[in-house]
Short mmCIF file of N, CA and C in Angstrom, two decimals:
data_model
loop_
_atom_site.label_atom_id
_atom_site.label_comp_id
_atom_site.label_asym_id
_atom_site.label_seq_id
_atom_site.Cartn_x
_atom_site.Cartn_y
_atom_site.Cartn_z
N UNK A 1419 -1.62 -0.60 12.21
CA UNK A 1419 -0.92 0.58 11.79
C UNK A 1419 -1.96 1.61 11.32
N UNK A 1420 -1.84 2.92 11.70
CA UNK A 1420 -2.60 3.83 11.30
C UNK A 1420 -2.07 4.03 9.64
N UNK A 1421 -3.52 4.40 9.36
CA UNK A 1421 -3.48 4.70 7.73
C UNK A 1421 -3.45 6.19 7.63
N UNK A 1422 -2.60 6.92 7.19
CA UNK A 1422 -1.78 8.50 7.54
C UNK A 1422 -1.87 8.75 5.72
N UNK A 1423 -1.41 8.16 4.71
CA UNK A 1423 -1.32 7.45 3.70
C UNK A 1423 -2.46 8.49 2.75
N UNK A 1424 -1.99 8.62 1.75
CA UNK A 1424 -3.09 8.90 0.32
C UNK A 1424 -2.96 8.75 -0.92
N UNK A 1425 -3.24 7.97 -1.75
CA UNK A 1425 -2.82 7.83 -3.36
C UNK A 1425 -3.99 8.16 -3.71
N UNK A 1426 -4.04 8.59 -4.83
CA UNK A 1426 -5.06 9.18 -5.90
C UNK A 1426 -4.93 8.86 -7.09
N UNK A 1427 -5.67 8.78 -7.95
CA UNK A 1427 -5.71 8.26 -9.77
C UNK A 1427 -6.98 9.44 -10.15
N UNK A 1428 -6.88 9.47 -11.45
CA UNK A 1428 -8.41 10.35 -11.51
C UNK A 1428 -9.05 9.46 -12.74
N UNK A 1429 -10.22 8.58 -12.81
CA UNK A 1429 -10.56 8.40 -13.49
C UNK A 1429 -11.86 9.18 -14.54
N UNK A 1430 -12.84 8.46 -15.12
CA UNK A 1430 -13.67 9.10 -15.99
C UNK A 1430 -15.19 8.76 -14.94
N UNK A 1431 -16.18 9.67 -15.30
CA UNK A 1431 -17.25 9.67 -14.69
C UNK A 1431 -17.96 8.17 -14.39
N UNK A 1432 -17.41 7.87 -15.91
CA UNK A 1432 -18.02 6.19 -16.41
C UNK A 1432 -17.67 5.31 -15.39
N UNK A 1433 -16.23 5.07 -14.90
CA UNK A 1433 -15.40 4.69 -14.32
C UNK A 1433 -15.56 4.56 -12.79
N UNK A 1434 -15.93 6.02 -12.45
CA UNK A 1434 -16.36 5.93 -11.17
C UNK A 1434 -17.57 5.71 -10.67
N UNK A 1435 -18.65 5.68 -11.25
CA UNK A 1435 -20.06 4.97 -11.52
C UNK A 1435 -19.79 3.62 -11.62
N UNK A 1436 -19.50 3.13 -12.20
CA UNK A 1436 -18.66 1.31 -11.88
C UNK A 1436 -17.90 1.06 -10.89
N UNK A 1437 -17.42 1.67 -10.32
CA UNK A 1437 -16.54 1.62 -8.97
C UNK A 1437 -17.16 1.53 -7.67
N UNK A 1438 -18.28 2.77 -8.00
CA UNK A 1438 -19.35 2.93 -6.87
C UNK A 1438 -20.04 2.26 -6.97
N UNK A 1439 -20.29 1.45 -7.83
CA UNK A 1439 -21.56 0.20 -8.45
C UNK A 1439 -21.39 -1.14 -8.20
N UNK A 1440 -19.90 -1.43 -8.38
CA UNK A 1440 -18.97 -2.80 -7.70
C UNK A 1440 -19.51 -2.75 -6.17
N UNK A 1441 -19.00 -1.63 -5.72
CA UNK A 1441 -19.00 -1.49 -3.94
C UNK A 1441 -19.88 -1.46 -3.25
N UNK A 1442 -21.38 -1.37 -3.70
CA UNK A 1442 -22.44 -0.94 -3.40
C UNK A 1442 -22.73 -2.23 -3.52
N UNK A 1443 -22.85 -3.13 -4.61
CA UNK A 1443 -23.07 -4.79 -5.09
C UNK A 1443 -22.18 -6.00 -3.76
N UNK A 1444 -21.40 -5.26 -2.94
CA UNK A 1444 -20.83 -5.67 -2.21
C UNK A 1444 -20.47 -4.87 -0.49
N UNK A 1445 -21.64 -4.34 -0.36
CA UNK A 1445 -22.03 -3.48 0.62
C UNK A 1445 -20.97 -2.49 1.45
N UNK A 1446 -20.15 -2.00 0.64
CA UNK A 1446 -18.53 -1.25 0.99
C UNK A 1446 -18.99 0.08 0.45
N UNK A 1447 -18.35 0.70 0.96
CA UNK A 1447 -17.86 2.25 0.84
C UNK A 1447 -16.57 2.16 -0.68
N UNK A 1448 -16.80 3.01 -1.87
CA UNK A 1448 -15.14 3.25 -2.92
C UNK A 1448 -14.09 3.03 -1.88
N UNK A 1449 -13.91 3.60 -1.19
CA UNK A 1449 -12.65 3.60 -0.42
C UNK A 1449 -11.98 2.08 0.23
N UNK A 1450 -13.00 1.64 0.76
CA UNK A 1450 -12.68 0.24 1.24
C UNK A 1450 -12.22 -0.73 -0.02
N UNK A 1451 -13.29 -0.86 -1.36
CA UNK A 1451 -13.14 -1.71 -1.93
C UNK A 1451 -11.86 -1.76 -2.90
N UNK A 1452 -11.34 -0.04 -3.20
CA UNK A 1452 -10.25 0.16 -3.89
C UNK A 1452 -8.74 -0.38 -2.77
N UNK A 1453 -8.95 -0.08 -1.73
CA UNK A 1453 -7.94 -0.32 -0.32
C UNK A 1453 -7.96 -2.27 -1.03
N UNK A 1454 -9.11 -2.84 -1.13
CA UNK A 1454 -8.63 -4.20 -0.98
C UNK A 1454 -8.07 -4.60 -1.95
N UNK A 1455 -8.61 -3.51 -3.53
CA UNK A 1455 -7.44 -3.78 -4.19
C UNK A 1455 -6.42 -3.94 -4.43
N UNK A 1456 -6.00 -2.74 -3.67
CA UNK A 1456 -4.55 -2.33 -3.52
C UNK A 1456 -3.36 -3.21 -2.96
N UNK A 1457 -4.70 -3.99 -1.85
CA UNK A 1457 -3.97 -4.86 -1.25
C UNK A 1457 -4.25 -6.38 -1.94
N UNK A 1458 -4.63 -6.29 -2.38
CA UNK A 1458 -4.65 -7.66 -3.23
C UNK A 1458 -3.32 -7.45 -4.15
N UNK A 1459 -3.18 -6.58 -4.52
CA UNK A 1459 -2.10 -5.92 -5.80
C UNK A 1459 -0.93 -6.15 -5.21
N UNK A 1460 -0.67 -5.78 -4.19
CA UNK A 1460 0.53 -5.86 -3.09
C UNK A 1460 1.16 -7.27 -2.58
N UNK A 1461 -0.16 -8.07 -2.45
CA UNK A 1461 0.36 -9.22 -2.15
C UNK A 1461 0.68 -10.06 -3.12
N UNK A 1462 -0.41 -9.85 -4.75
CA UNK A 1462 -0.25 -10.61 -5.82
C UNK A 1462 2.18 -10.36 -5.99
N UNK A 1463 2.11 -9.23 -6.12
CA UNK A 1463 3.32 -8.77 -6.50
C UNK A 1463 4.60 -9.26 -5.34
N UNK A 1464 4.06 -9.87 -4.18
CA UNK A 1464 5.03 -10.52 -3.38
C UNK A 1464 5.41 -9.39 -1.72
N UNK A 1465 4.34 -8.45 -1.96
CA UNK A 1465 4.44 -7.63 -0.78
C UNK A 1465 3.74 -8.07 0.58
N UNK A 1466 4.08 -8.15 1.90
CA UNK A 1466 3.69 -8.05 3.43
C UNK A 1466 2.73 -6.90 3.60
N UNK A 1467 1.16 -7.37 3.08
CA UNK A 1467 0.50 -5.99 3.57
C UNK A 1467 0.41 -6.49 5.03
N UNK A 1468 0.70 -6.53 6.02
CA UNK A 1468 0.10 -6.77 7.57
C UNK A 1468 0.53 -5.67 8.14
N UNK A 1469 1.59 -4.91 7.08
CA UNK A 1469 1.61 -3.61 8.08
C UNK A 1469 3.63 -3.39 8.20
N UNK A 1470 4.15 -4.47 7.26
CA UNK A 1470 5.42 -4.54 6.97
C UNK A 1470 5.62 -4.85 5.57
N UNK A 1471 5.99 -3.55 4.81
CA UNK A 1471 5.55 -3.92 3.72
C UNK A 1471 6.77 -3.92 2.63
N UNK A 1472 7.66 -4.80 2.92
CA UNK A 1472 8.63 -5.21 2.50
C UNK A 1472 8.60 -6.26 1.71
N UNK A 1473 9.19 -7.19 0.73
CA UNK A 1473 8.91 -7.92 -0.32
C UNK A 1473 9.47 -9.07 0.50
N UNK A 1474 8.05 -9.95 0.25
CA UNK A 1474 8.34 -11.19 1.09
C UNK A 1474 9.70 -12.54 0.72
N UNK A 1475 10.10 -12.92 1.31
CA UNK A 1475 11.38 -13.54 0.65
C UNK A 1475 10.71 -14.45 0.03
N UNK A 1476 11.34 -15.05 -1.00
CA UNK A 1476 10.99 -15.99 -2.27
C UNK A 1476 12.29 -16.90 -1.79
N UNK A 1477 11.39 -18.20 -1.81
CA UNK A 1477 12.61 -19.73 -1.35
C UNK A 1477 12.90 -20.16 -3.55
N UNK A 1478 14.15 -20.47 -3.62
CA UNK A 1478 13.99 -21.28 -4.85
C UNK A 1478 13.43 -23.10 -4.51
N UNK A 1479 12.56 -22.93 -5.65
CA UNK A 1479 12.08 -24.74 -5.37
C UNK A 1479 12.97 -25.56 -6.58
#
C-alpha cells in the first residue's frame, strides 16, 4: 500500500537529538525508525499493520 499518509507531533530540540541519535545507532533515517514505532504501537494495541488496518479479532481462551 502506498504511504499517502502524514502525522506529526512537535517535540523539543532535546528530543529530537535523541531520536536522530536512536536512528543513526541503528543505521535508519527519523522517519523509518518513528514508522516502526508506530507500527509496533499498532500491533501492540491489536491492529493489522499489513496494510488492513482493522482490529484484529480477539478469540476468548
Amino acid at each position: 500500500m502506498k504511504r499517502t499518509e502524514q502525522v506529526s507531533t512537535s517535540v523539543t530540540p532535546e528530543e529530537k537529538k535523541a531520536i536522530r541519535m536512536a536512528a543513526a545507532e541503528r543505521d535508519e533515517d527519523m522517519a523509518k525508525l518513528l514508522r516502526k514505532l508506530v507500527y509496533t504501537f499498532l500491533e501492540e494495541e491489536g491492529y493489522d499493520t499489513s496494510g488492513n488496518l482493522n482490529r484484529a479479532a480477539t478469540t476468548a481462551d
